């Protein structure tokens, strides 16, 4: 029986409870705000993402679509009670860990709950059953394939995973070290933790792409809304009302003054009691708007009569990029064959499942911010400037990050909550709505690229002329990085003796474009790889063989004049695809030969290559790791590389463990916190395994040397870590080091090593010649698909992905990155395009679901880098880059049409087919 206390009765995770919350509240809100069960995540509040999935009387249901009053008396199971109340769930959680099915973890509770409901109905489901049951839960990280495998494998009795012994961590498929928190729903994301007395902040944003504005009587408005404790405008910013990820180009205000340059730009904020602030209709805020002409496209912004978005940037050009080698005009004029085309890509939304969120509080003369971010030290420096503080007066504590892919490199909630907490002296929190997130956060740069490529009679590349414009939006963000990275990469991983690549980042009145998994290289790949197919066809050469003939060799210079030497694995990637290419081509021919004249289906096969420089382009790119030995014999790794799902918490620990000669189980991980961990740089540019991993290797080596010196032991000695002492075995001799006899340092460690690694690069000259990156990753994808020529629809059959990762530190996590990148590449190729001002939700903006990603076969090539830790390179961005061009090449193979604009939606495919027939 329930007691007589007020509230709505439920059976929650096996116990009878009374929920003291209004009946009209969403069930998701009641679970999180009233019952403090934060494992149920909120990604959209519209039933589009499925992150809030719970069991209601055994059925998987979106908690955001149900009112609390609707479930009165029902049995509710959330992720927190799943393993205790549902016998199948524990095995399912173990299977998720074993398969690496949880990456960032934000969708994992929803996936596990939905999968539990399936397995309770059917203990041995088919793959189609899994896809049907989990189709309503979106994941942006994994590519779904490991989730499917984990559900299908959940019924097996598998021995508990054991962490590897000393010296065997690198290359081991260990379970993600932070994985248990993800499968139990206990990871703390930006919206999951805040002081109980925190005020809530909401931002007033421009409803127009370009407008002047005037604020009205704010005092009267505040008086009319007693729940509002403070209204913030630009006048309340204590320091500089300006921020940006690249300091010389920083140009974005916290709050606009007089003029808004994009739809969604912030002009003011209200702060107060959460219930009161949630109830405020922001449309009543006293601001008057004068809509101004807006330049939304490249053509409009580059027109002779275009009004500058920023007065000091003539012609709306933010920055230009340039790489030139040889005599391109002569090469093209004398070539046996030349092909050219103009290719376009649109805005792409990151669509991570976790909207931006966090809280800030003032602690004396310091500010502390706990929020989702990919770049804590960059956040610290910008917030210090905004508040007029020294950097050491700002502490950034990253939460778990529910997907980032580049957009969470830029500030989002941080400036608003920082200013609010500083001026009020009270903790302040903010959570973006899904619409707010899509409207205001950075996007992939739309690109328009005119490219000409030439070959000789034998099919060897002679020259490329690349001209690209990229829509960087209203503010700089990562526009300079995109404009400078694209010219280095636009040749692809091939030897091109004569080359000219010129780019421009162009300002428009749209949401800023920023970093998104590849920094412009995926856009360039759409152009270059289609043109290479066209050249191969023109000279009658097999398309894969054309790439092998031209693939960069270790002794050949890149387009920047750099000779890479060891670790140039692109030829190995293409060669590994040869048997798959032959089989797929034969299968496609057989299929097409069997089709009748009336059948609309045609099968095609496509291939594309890629390369990607790991780290910043010709700029310092350091990372620092601190490793301490505690008096009890445990090891503390101060690992400041933010793990956004890619697995740096595990991979970097594996590297450090083998460098030191200690078991992974001996490590205690101190994750990113600007007060606790040294600066490991931003999590972007596929740099953390390479750069921070190398710093961890150096720190492990250094601490090992100090331990060996204490024992006067040789370099090959074995270390054994015990409570309070270490045994060093040097041949037949054993040396005991009693840690209690060593004096602790300022951090409490009896021995400590702190090491920094900065990849060796050099500045590029005026023609872009030099050493932009110390290490490149290489890869090649093969796509098999079918096209319905009457409907224009595409059915993906299989993707085979070969990637040179140098050394696979954790093969399971590498495969997860490949599969996740491929899924995002599928979206870029076939369905994703953001139109500013429209479709600002996950219902209209479509991303791949579990049924859209075909089987993926990953081939790991380990052509070791002489620079990376144990030979490792990055992988995070590489897998996305060749996916879209390989799909486009396969569509062309199936239909004979070339698509110069992505995404290749059914209407565009059908229109191109009809045009080709006319």
CSV table of C-alpha atoms in Angstrom, one decimal, residues 406-830:
chain,number,residue,atom,x,y,z
A,406,UNK,CA,33.8,19.8,-33.4
A,407,UNK,CA,30.9,22.0,-32.4
A,408,UNK,CA,31.7,21.7,-28.7
A,409,UNK,CA,35.1,23.3,-29.4
A,410,UNK,CA,33.3,26.6,-29.6
A,411,UNK,CA,31.7,28.3,-26.5
A,412,UNK,CA,28.0,27.8,-26.1
A,413,UNK,CA,26.4,28.1,-22.7
A,414,UNK,CA,29.7,29.0,-21.0
A,415,UNK,CA,29.8,32.8,-21.6
A,416,UNK,CA,26.2,33.3,-20.5
A,417,UNK,CA,26.4,31.3,-17.2
A,418,UNK,CA,29.8,32.7,-16.4
A,419,UNK,CA,28.7,36.3,-16.7
A,420,UNK,CA,25.5,35.5,-14.8
A,421,UNK,CA,27.2,33.7,-11.9
A,422,UNK,CA,29.8,36.4,-11.7
A,423,UNK,CA,27.5,39.4,-11.5
A,424,UNK,CA,24.9,37.7,-9.3
A,425,UNK,CA,27.2,35.7,-7.0
A,426,UNK,CA,24.8,32.8,-7.3
A,427,UNK,CA,25.1,29.5,-9.2
A,428,UNK,CA,23.5,29.6,-12.6
A,429,UNK,CA,22.7,26.8,-15.0
A,430,UNK,CA,21.5,26.6,-18.6
A,431,UNK,CA,20.4,23.8,-20.9
A,432,UNK,CA,19.9,24.4,-24.6
A,433,UNK,CA,16.7,23.2,-26.2
A,434,UNK,CA,17.1,21.1,-29.3
A,435,UNK,CA,15.9,24.0,-31.4
A,436,UNK,CA,18.3,26.4,-29.7
A,437,UNK,CA,21.1,24.0,-30.2
A,438,UNK,CA,20.5,23.5,-33.9
A,439,UNK,CA,19.7,27.2,-34.5
A,440,UNK,CA,22.8,28.7,-32.9
A,441,UNK,CA,25.7,26.2,-32.8
A,442,UNK,CA,28.3,25.9,-35.6
A,443,UNK,CA,27.8,23.8,-38.7
A,444,UNK,CA,30.0,22.1,-41.4
A,445,UNK,CA,31.0,24.7,-43.9
A,446,UNK,CA,29.1,24.6,-47.2
A,447,UNK,CA,31.6,24.5,-50.0
A,448,UNK,CA,31.6,25.4,-53.7
A,449,UNK,CA,34.7,23.9,-55.5
A,450,UNK,CA,35.7,24.3,-59.1
A,451,UNK,CA,38.4,21.7,-59.8
A,452,UNK,CA,40.4,20.6,-62.9
A,453,UNK,CA,42.6,17.5,-62.9
A,454,UNK,CA,45.0,16.3,-65.6
A,455,UNK,CA,46.8,13.0,-66.4
A,456,UNK,CA,49.2,11.7,-69.0
A,457,UNK,CA,48.5,8.8,-71.4
A,458,UNK,CA,49.5,6.2,-68.8
A,459,UNK,CA,47.1,7.5,-66.2
A,460,UNK,CA,49.6,9.3,-64.0
A,461,UNK,CA,48.4,12.5,-62.4
A,462,UNK,CA,50.1,15.6,-63.8
A,463,UNK,CA,48.3,18.5,-62.2
A,464,UNK,CA,45.3,19.8,-60.2
A,465,UNK,CA,43.8,23.3,-60.1
A,466,UNK,CA,41.4,23.6,-57.1
A,467,UNK,CA,39.4,26.8,-56.3
A,468,UNK,CA,37.1,26.6,-53.3
A,469,UNK,CA,34.9,29.0,-51.4
A,470,UNK,CA,33.5,28.1,-48.0
A,471,UNK,CA,30.5,29.8,-46.3
A,472,UNK,CA,31.9,30.6,-42.8
A,473,UNK,CA,28.8,32.4,-41.6
A,474,UNK,CA,28.5,35.5,-39.5
A,475,UNK,CA,31.6,34.9,-37.3
A,476,UNK,CA,35.1,33.5,-37.7
A,477,UNK,CA,34.9,30.3,-35.5
A,478,UNK,CA,37.1,27.8,-37.3
A,479,UNK,CA,36.9,29.4,-40.8
A,480,UNK,CA,40.6,30.1,-41.0
A,481,UNK,CA,41.4,26.4,-40.1
A,482,UNK,CA,39.1,25.1,-42.9
A,483,UNK,CA,40.5,27.6,-45.4
A,484,UNK,CA,44.0,26.6,-44.7
A,485,UNK,CA,43.6,22.8,-44.2
A,486,UNK,CA,41.6,22.2,-47.4
A,487,UNK,CA,44.4,23.4,-49.8
A,488,UNK,CA,46.9,21.0,-48.1
A,489,UNK,CA,44.5,18.0,-48.5
A,490,UNK,CA,42.5,18.7,-51.7
A,491,UNK,CA,44.9,16.5,-53.8
A,492,UNK,CA,44.0,13.4,-51.8
A,493,UNK,CA,46.6,10.9,-50.9
A,494,UNK,CA,48.2,10.9,-54.3
A,495,UNK,CA,51.4,12.2,-56.0
A,496,UNK,CA,50.4,15.4,-57.9
A,497,UNK,CA,53.6,17.1,-59.3
A,498,UNK,CA,51.8,20.4,-60.3
A,499,UNK,CA,49.2,21.8,-58.0
A,500,UNK,CA,47.4,24.9,-57.2
A,501,UNK,CA,44.7,25.1,-54.5
A,502,UNK,CA,43.2,28.5,-53.5
A,503,UNK,CA,40.4,28.9,-51.0
A,504,UNK,CA,38.4,31.6,-49.3
A,505,UNK,CA,36.3,31.6,-46.1
A,506,UNK,CA,33.4,33.9,-46.8
A,507,UNK,CA,31.2,35.7,-44.3
A,508,UNK,CA,27.4,35.6,-44.6
A,509,UNK,CA,24.4,36.3,-42.4
A,510,UNK,CA,24.0,32.7,-41.2
A,511,UNK,CA,24.9,30.7,-38.1
A,512,UNK,CA,28.7,30.4,-37.9
A,513,UNK,CA,30.2,27.4,-39.6
A,514,UNK,CA,33.0,25.8,-37.5
A,515,UNK,CA,34.7,22.5,-36.9
A,516,UNK,CA,33.0,19.3,-37.9
A,517,UNK,CA,35.0,16.1,-38.2
A,518,UNK,CA,37.4,16.8,-41.0
A,519,UNK,CA,37.7,20.6,-41.1
A,520,UNK,CA,36.7,20.9,-44.8
A,521,UNK,CA,38.5,17.8,-46.0
A,522,UNK,CA,35.3,15.8,-46.5
A,523,UNK,CA,34.0,18.5,-48.8
A,524,UNK,CA,37.1,18.5,-50.9
A,525,UNK,CA,36.9,14.7,-51.1
A,526,UNK,CA,33.5,14.9,-52.7
A,527,UNK,CA,35.1,16.7,-55.6
A,528,UNK,CA,38.6,15.1,-55.9
A,529,UNK,CA,37.5,11.5,-55.8
A,530,UNK,CA,34.7,11.8,-58.3
A,531,UNK,CA,37.1,13.5,-60.7
A,532,UNK,CA,39.6,10.7,-60.3
A,533,UNK,CA,36.9,8.2,-61.2
A,534,UNK,CA,36.1,10.3,-64.3
A,535,UNK,CA,39.7,10.3,-65.3
A,536,UNK,CA,40.0,6.5,-64.9
A,537,UNK,CA,36.9,6.1,-67.1
A,538,UNK,CA,38.2,8.5,-69.7
A,539,UNK,CA,41.5,6.5,-70.2
A,540,UNK,CA,39.8,3.1,-69.7
A,541,UNK,CA,41.6,2.2,-66.5
A,542,UNK,CA,40.2,0.3,-63.6
A,543,UNK,CA,39.2,2.9,-60.9
A,544,UNK,CA,41.0,1.1,-58.1
A,545,UNK,CA,44.1,0.5,-60.2
A,546,UNK,CA,44.1,4.2,-61.2
A,547,UNK,CA,44.4,5.1,-57.5
A,548,UNK,CA,47.1,2.5,-56.9
A,549,UNK,CA,49.1,3.9,-59.8
A,550,UNK,CA,49.0,7.4,-58.3
A,551,UNK,CA,49.0,6.6,-54.6
A,552,UNK,CA,51.6,8.6,-52.7
A,553,UNK,CA,54.8,6.6,-52.0
A,554,UNK,CA,57.0,7.2,-49.0
A,555,UNK,CA,59.7,8.8,-51.1
A,556,UNK,CA,57.4,11.2,-53.0
A,557,UNK,CA,56.7,14.8,-51.9
A,558,UNK,CA,53.2,15.9,-51.0
A,559,UNK,CA,51.7,19.0,-52.5
A,560,UNK,CA,53.4,21.0,-49.7
A,561,UNK,CA,56.8,19.5,-50.6
A,562,UNK,CA,56.9,17.2,-47.5
A,563,UNK,CA,58.4,13.7,-47.9
A,564,UNK,CA,56.6,11.5,-45.4
A,565,UNK,CA,58.8,8.4,-45.4
A,566,UNK,CA,57.8,5.6,-43.1
A,567,UNK,CA,54.1,5.4,-42.2
A,568,UNK,CA,52.7,6.2,-45.6
A,569,UNK,CA,50.2,3.5,-45.7
A,570,UNK,CA,47.8,4.5,-48.5
A,571,UNK,CA,49.0,1.9,-51.0
A,572,UNK,CA,48.5,-0.8,-48.4
A,573,UNK,CA,44.9,0.4,-47.9
A,574,UNK,CA,44.1,0.2,-51.6
A,575,UNK,CA,45.8,-3.1,-52.0
A,576,UNK,CA,43.8,-4.6,-49.1
A,577,UNK,CA,40.6,-3.7,-51.0
A,578,UNK,CA,41.6,-5.5,-54.2
A,579,UNK,CA,39.9,-8.8,-53.4
A,580,UNK,CA,36.8,-7.1,-52.1
A,581,UNK,CA,36.7,-4.8,-55.2
A,582,UNK,CA,36.9,-7.8,-57.6
A,583,UNK,CA,34.2,-9.7,-55.7
A,584,UNK,CA,31.9,-6.7,-55.5
A,585,UNK,CA,32.4,-5.8,-59.2
A,586,UNK,CA,31.5,-9.4,-60.2
A,587,UNK,CA,28.5,-9.4,-57.8
A,588,UNK,CA,27.3,-6.1,-59.3
A,589,UNK,CA,27.6,-7.3,-62.9
A,590,UNK,CA,25.8,-10.5,-62.1
A,591,UNK,CA,23.0,-8.6,-60.4
A,592,UNK,CA,22.6,-6.1,-63.2
A,593,UNK,CA,22.7,-8.8,-65.8
A,594,UNK,CA,19.8,-10.6,-64.1
A,595,UNK,CA,17.6,-7.5,-64.0
A,596,UNK,CA,14.8,-7.2,-66.6
A,597,UNK,CA,14.4,-4.1,-68.7
A,598,UNK,CA,11.5,-3.0,-66.5
A,599,UNK,CA,13.3,-3.4,-63.2
A,600,UNK,CA,14.4,-0.1,-61.7
A,601,UNK,CA,17.2,-1.5,-59.6
A,602,UNK,CA,20.8,-1.2,-60.5
A,603,UNK,CA,23.8,-2.1,-58.4
A,604,UNK,CA,27.0,-0.1,-58.2
A,605,UNK,CA,30.4,-0.2,-56.5
A,606,UNK,CA,32.5,2.8,-55.6
A,607,UNK,CA,35.9,3.4,-54.1
A,608,UNK,CA,37.6,6.5,-52.6
A,609,UNK,CA,40.8,7.3,-50.8
A,610,UNK,CA,41.7,9.8,-48.1
A,611,UNK,CA,44.5,11.3,-46.1
A,612,UNK,CA,44.4,13.5,-43.0
A,613,UNK,CA,47.0,15.4,-41.1
A,614,UNK,CA,46.8,14.7,-37.4
A,615,UNK,CA,46.9,17.9,-35.3
A,616,UNK,CA,47.0,21.6,-36.0
A,617,UNK,CA,48.2,22.9,-39.3
A,618,UNK,CA,51.8,24.2,-39.1
A,619,UNK,CA,51.1,25.5,-35.5
A,620,UNK,CA,52.3,24.5,-32.1
A,621,UNK,CA,50.2,21.6,-30.9
A,622,UNK,CA,51.5,20.5,-27.5
A,623,UNK,CA,50.1,18.2,-24.9
A,624,UNK,CA,51.3,17.6,-21.3
A,625,UNK,CA,50.7,14.5,-19.2
A,626,UNK,CA,51.4,14.1,-15.5
A,627,UNK,CA,51.9,10.7,-14.0
A,628,UNK,CA,52.3,10.2,-10.2
A,629,UNK,CA,53.2,7.2,-8.0
A,630,UNK,CA,51.2,7.3,-4.7
A,631,UNK,CA,52.6,6.1,-1.4
A,632,UNK,CA,50.2,3.1,-1.6
A,633,UNK,CA,51.6,2.0,-4.9
A,634,UNK,CA,48.7,3.2,-7.1
A,635,UNK,CA,49.4,5.3,-10.1
A,636,UNK,CA,47.6,8.6,-10.9
A,637,UNK,CA,47.4,9.7,-14.5
A,638,UNK,CA,46.4,13.3,-14.9
A,639,UNK,CA,44.8,12.9,-18.3
A,640,UNK,CA,43.4,16.2,-19.6
A,641,UNK,CA,42.4,15.0,-23.0
A,642,UNK,CA,38.6,15.2,-23.0
A,643,UNK,CA,37.0,11.9,-24.0
A,644,UNK,CA,33.9,12.7,-26.1
A,645,UNK,CA,33.3,9.1,-26.9
A,646,UNK,CA,36.4,8.3,-28.9
A,647,UNK,CA,38.0,6.5,-26.1
A,648,UNK,CA,41.0,8.6,-25.0
A,649,UNK,CA,40.4,7.7,-21.3
A,650,UNK,CA,41.2,4.1,-22.2
A,651,UNK,CA,43.7,4.5,-25.1
A,652,UNK,CA,46.0,7.0,-23.4
A,653,UNK,CA,46.0,4.8,-20.2
A,654,UNK,CA,46.9,1.8,-22.3
A,655,UNK,CA,49.8,3.7,-23.9
A,656,UNK,CA,51.1,5.0,-20.5
A,657,UNK,CA,50.8,1.6,-18.9
A,658,UNK,CA,53.0,-0.2,-21.4
A,659,UNK,CA,55.5,2.7,-21.5
A,660,UNK,CA,55.9,2.4,-17.7
A,661,UNK,CA,55.6,-1.4,-17.5
A,662,UNK,CA,52.6,-1.5,-15.2
A,663,UNK,CA,49.2,-3.1,-15.5
A,664,UNK,CA,46.3,-1.0,-16.6
A,665,UNK,CA,44.5,-2.0,-13.4
A,666,UNK,CA,47.1,-0.1,-11.4
A,667,UNK,CA,46.0,3.3,-12.7
A,668,UNK,CA,43.6,5.8,-11.2
A,669,UNK,CA,42.4,8.3,-13.9
A,670,UNK,CA,42.1,12.0,-13.1
A,671,UNK,CA,40.1,13.3,-16.0
A,672,UNK,CA,40.2,16.8,-17.6
A,673,UNK,CA,39.9,19.7,-15.1
A,674,UNK,CA,42.0,22.9,-15.5
A,675,UNK,CA,42.8,22.9,-11.8
A,676,UNK,CA,43.9,19.2,-11.8
A,677,UNK,CA,45.2,18.2,-15.2
A,678,UNK,CA,47.8,19.8,-17.4
A,679,UNK,CA,46.8,21.2,-20.8
A,680,UNK,CA,46.4,18.4,-23.2
A,681,UNK,CA,45.0,20.6,-25.9
A,682,UNK,CA,41.6,20.4,-27.6
A,683,UNK,CA,40.0,17.1,-28.6
A,684,UNK,CA,39.9,17.7,-32.3
A,685,UNK,CA,42.0,17.2,-35.4
A,686,UNK,CA,42.5,13.5,-34.7
A,687,UNK,CA,45.2,14.5,-32.3
A,688,UNK,CA,44.6,13.0,-28.9
A,689,UNK,CA,45.9,9.4,-29.5
A,690,UNK,CA,48.9,10.8,-31.4
A,691,UNK,CA,49.8,13.9,-29.4
A,692,UNK,CA,48.5,13.2,-25.9
A,693,UNK,CA,49.2,9.6,-26.3
A,694,UNK,CA,52.8,10.4,-27.1
A,695,UNK,CA,53.0,12.7,-24.0
A,696,UNK,CA,51.6,9.8,-21.9
A,697,UNK,CA,54.3,7.5,-23.4
A,698,UNK,CA,57.0,10.0,-22.6
A,699,UNK,CA,55.7,10.4,-19.0
A,700,UNK,CA,55.5,6.6,-18.6
A,701,UNK,CA,59.1,6.3,-19.9
A,702,UNK,CA,60.3,9.0,-17.6
A,703,UNK,CA,58.7,7.6,-14.4
A,704,UNK,CA,60.0,4.1,-15.3
A,705,UNK,CA,63.6,5.5,-15.6
A,706,UNK,CA,63.3,7.1,-12.1
A,707,UNK,CA,62.1,3.9,-10.6
A,708,UNK,CA,64.9,1.9,-12.3
A,709,UNK,CA,67.5,4.4,-11.0
A,710,UNK,CA,66.3,4.0,-7.5
A,711,UNK,CA,66.9,0.2,-7.8
A,712,UNK,CA,70.0,0.6,-9.9
A,713,UNK,CA,68.4,-1.8,-12.4
A,714,UNK,CA,68.8,-2.2,-16.1
A,715,UNK,CA,66.5,-1.0,-18.8
A,716,UNK,CA,64.9,-4.4,-19.2
A,717,UNK,CA,63.9,-4.9,-15.6
A,718,UNK,CA,60.4,-5.9,-14.7
A,719,UNK,CA,58.3,-3.8,-12.3
A,720,UNK,CA,55.8,-5.2,-9.8
A,721,UNK,CA,53.5,-2.9,-8.0
A,722,UNK,CA,52.3,-3.9,-4.5
A,723,UNK,CA,50.6,-2.0,-1.7
A,724,UNK,CA,53.2,0.4,-0.3
A,725,UNK,CA,56.1,-1.0,-2.3
A,726,UNK,CA,57.5,-1.9,-5.7
A,727,UNK,CA,59.6,-4.9,-6.6
A,728,UNK,CA,62.1,-4.4,-9.5
A,729,UNK,CA,63.2,-7.7,-11.0
A,730,UNK,CA,66.5,-7.3,-12.9
A,731,UNK,CA,67.4,-10.8,-14.1
A,732,UNK,CA,67.8,-13.0,-11.1
A,733,UNK,CA,68.0,-10.0,-8.7
A,734,UNK,CA,65.0,-8.5,-7.0
A,735,UNK,CA,65.0,-5.0,-5.5
A,736,UNK,CA,62.3,-3.8,-3.2
A,737,UNK,CA,61.5,-0.1,-3.0
A,738,UNK,CA,59.5,0.9,0.1
A,739,UNK,CA,57.4,3.8,-0.9
A,740,UNK,CA,56.8,4.9,2.6
A,741,UNK,CA,60.5,5.9,2.8
A,742,UNK,CA,60.1,8.4,0.0
A,743,UNK,CA,59.0,12.0,0.7
A,744,UNK,CA,55.8,13.0,-1.1
A,745,UNK,CA,56.0,16.0,-3.4
A,746,UNK,CA,53.5,18.9,-3.7
A,747,UNK,CA,51.0,16.6,-5.4
A,748,UNK,CA,51.3,13.9,-2.7
A,749,UNK,CA,53.3,11.6,-5.0
A,750,UNK,CA,56.5,9.8,-4.0
A,751,UNK,CA,57.7,9.8,-7.6
A,752,UNK,CA,56.3,11.9,-10.5
A,753,UNK,CA,56.9,12.6,-14.1
A,754,UNK,CA,55.4,15.3,-16.3
A,755,UNK,CA,56.2,15.3,-20.0
A,756,UNK,CA,55.2,17.4,-23.0
A,757,UNK,CA,55.0,16.5,-26.7
A,758,UNK,CA,54.6,18.9,-29.5
A,759,UNK,CA,54.6,17.4,-33.0
A,760,UNK,CA,57.5,18.5,-35.2
A,761,UNK,CA,56.1,20.8,-37.9
A,762,UNK,CA,57.2,23.9,-39.7
A,763,UNK,CA,55.4,27.0,-41.0
A,764,UNK,CA,54.2,27.1,-44.6
A,765,UNK,CA,55.7,29.7,-46.9
A,766,UNK,CA,53.7,32.0,-49.2
A,767,UNK,CA,53.0,29.1,-51.5
A,768,UNK,CA,52.0,26.7,-48.8
A,769,UNK,CA,55.3,24.8,-48.9
A,770,UNK,CA,56.6,23.2,-45.7
A,771,UNK,CA,55.7,20.6,-43.1
A,772,UNK,CA,52.1,21.2,-41.9
A,773,UNK,CA,51.7,17.9,-40.0
A,774,UNK,CA,54.1,15.4,-38.5
A,775,UNK,CA,51.8,12.4,-39.1
A,776,UNK,CA,49.1,11.6,-41.7
A,777,UNK,CA,46.4,9.0,-41.4
A,778,UNK,CA,45.4,7.2,-44.6
A,779,UNK,CA,42.3,5.2,-45.6
A,780,UNK,CA,40.2,3.9,-48.4
A,781,UNK,CA,36.5,2.9,-48.6
A,782,UNK,CA,34.6,0.6,-50.9
A,783,UNK,CA,30.9,0.9,-51.1
A,784,UNK,CA,28.3,-1.5,-52.5
A,785,UNK,CA,24.8,-0.2,-53.1
A,786,UNK,CA,21.7,-0.4,-55.2
A,787,UNK,CA,19.7,2.4,-56.7
A,788,UNK,CA,16.0,2.4,-57.6
A,789,UNK,CA,16.2,4.5,-60.7
A,790,UNK,CA,12.4,5.2,-60.7
A,791,UNK,CA,12.4,6.6,-57.1
A,792,UNK,CA,15.9,7.8,-56.8
A,793,UNK,CA,16.4,5.9,-53.5
A,794,UNK,CA,19.7,4.3,-52.5
A,795,UNK,CA,20.1,1.0,-50.6
A,796,UNK,CA,23.5,0.5,-49.0
A,797,UNK,CA,24.6,-3.1,-49.0
A,798,UNK,CA,28.1,-3.1,-47.5
A,799,UNK,CA,31.0,-0.8,-46.8
A,800,UNK,CA,34.5,-2.1,-46.5
A,801,UNK,CA,36.9,0.3,-44.9
A,802,UNK,CA,40.7,0.0,-44.8
A,803,UNK,CA,42.6,2.4,-42.6
A,804,UNK,CA,46.2,2.9,-41.8
A,805,UNK,CA,46.2,3.7,-38.1
A,806,UNK,CA,49.9,3.2,-37.5
A,807,UNK,CA,49.2,1.0,-34.5
A,808,UNK,CA,45.8,0.0,-33.3
A,809,UNK,CA,46.2,0.7,-29.6
A,810,UNK,CA,42.7,-0.7,-28.9
A,811,UNK,CA,41.3,-2.3,-32.1
A,812,UNK,CA,37.7,-2.4,-30.7
A,813,UNK,CA,37.7,1.4,-30.2
A,814,UNK,CA,39.4,2.0,-33.6
A,815,UNK,CA,36.6,0.0,-35.3
A,816,UNK,CA,34.0,2.0,-33.4
A,817,UNK,CA,35.5,5.2,-34.7
A,818,UNK,CA,35.5,3.9,-38.2
A,819,UNK,CA,31.9,2.8,-38.0
A,820,UNK,CA,30.8,6.0,-36.4
A,821,UNK,CA,32.6,8.1,-39.0
A,822,UNK,CA,31.1,6.1,-41.8
A,823,UNK,CA,27.6,6.7,-40.4
A,824,UNK,CA,28.2,10.4,-40.5
A,825,UNK,CA,29.6,10.1,-44.0
A,826,UNK,CA,26.4,8.4,-45.0
A,827,UNK,CA,24.4,11.3,-43.7
A,828,UNK,CA,26.6,13.8,-45.6
A,829,UNK,CA,26.2,11.8,-48.8
A,830,UNK,CA,22.6,10.9,-48.8
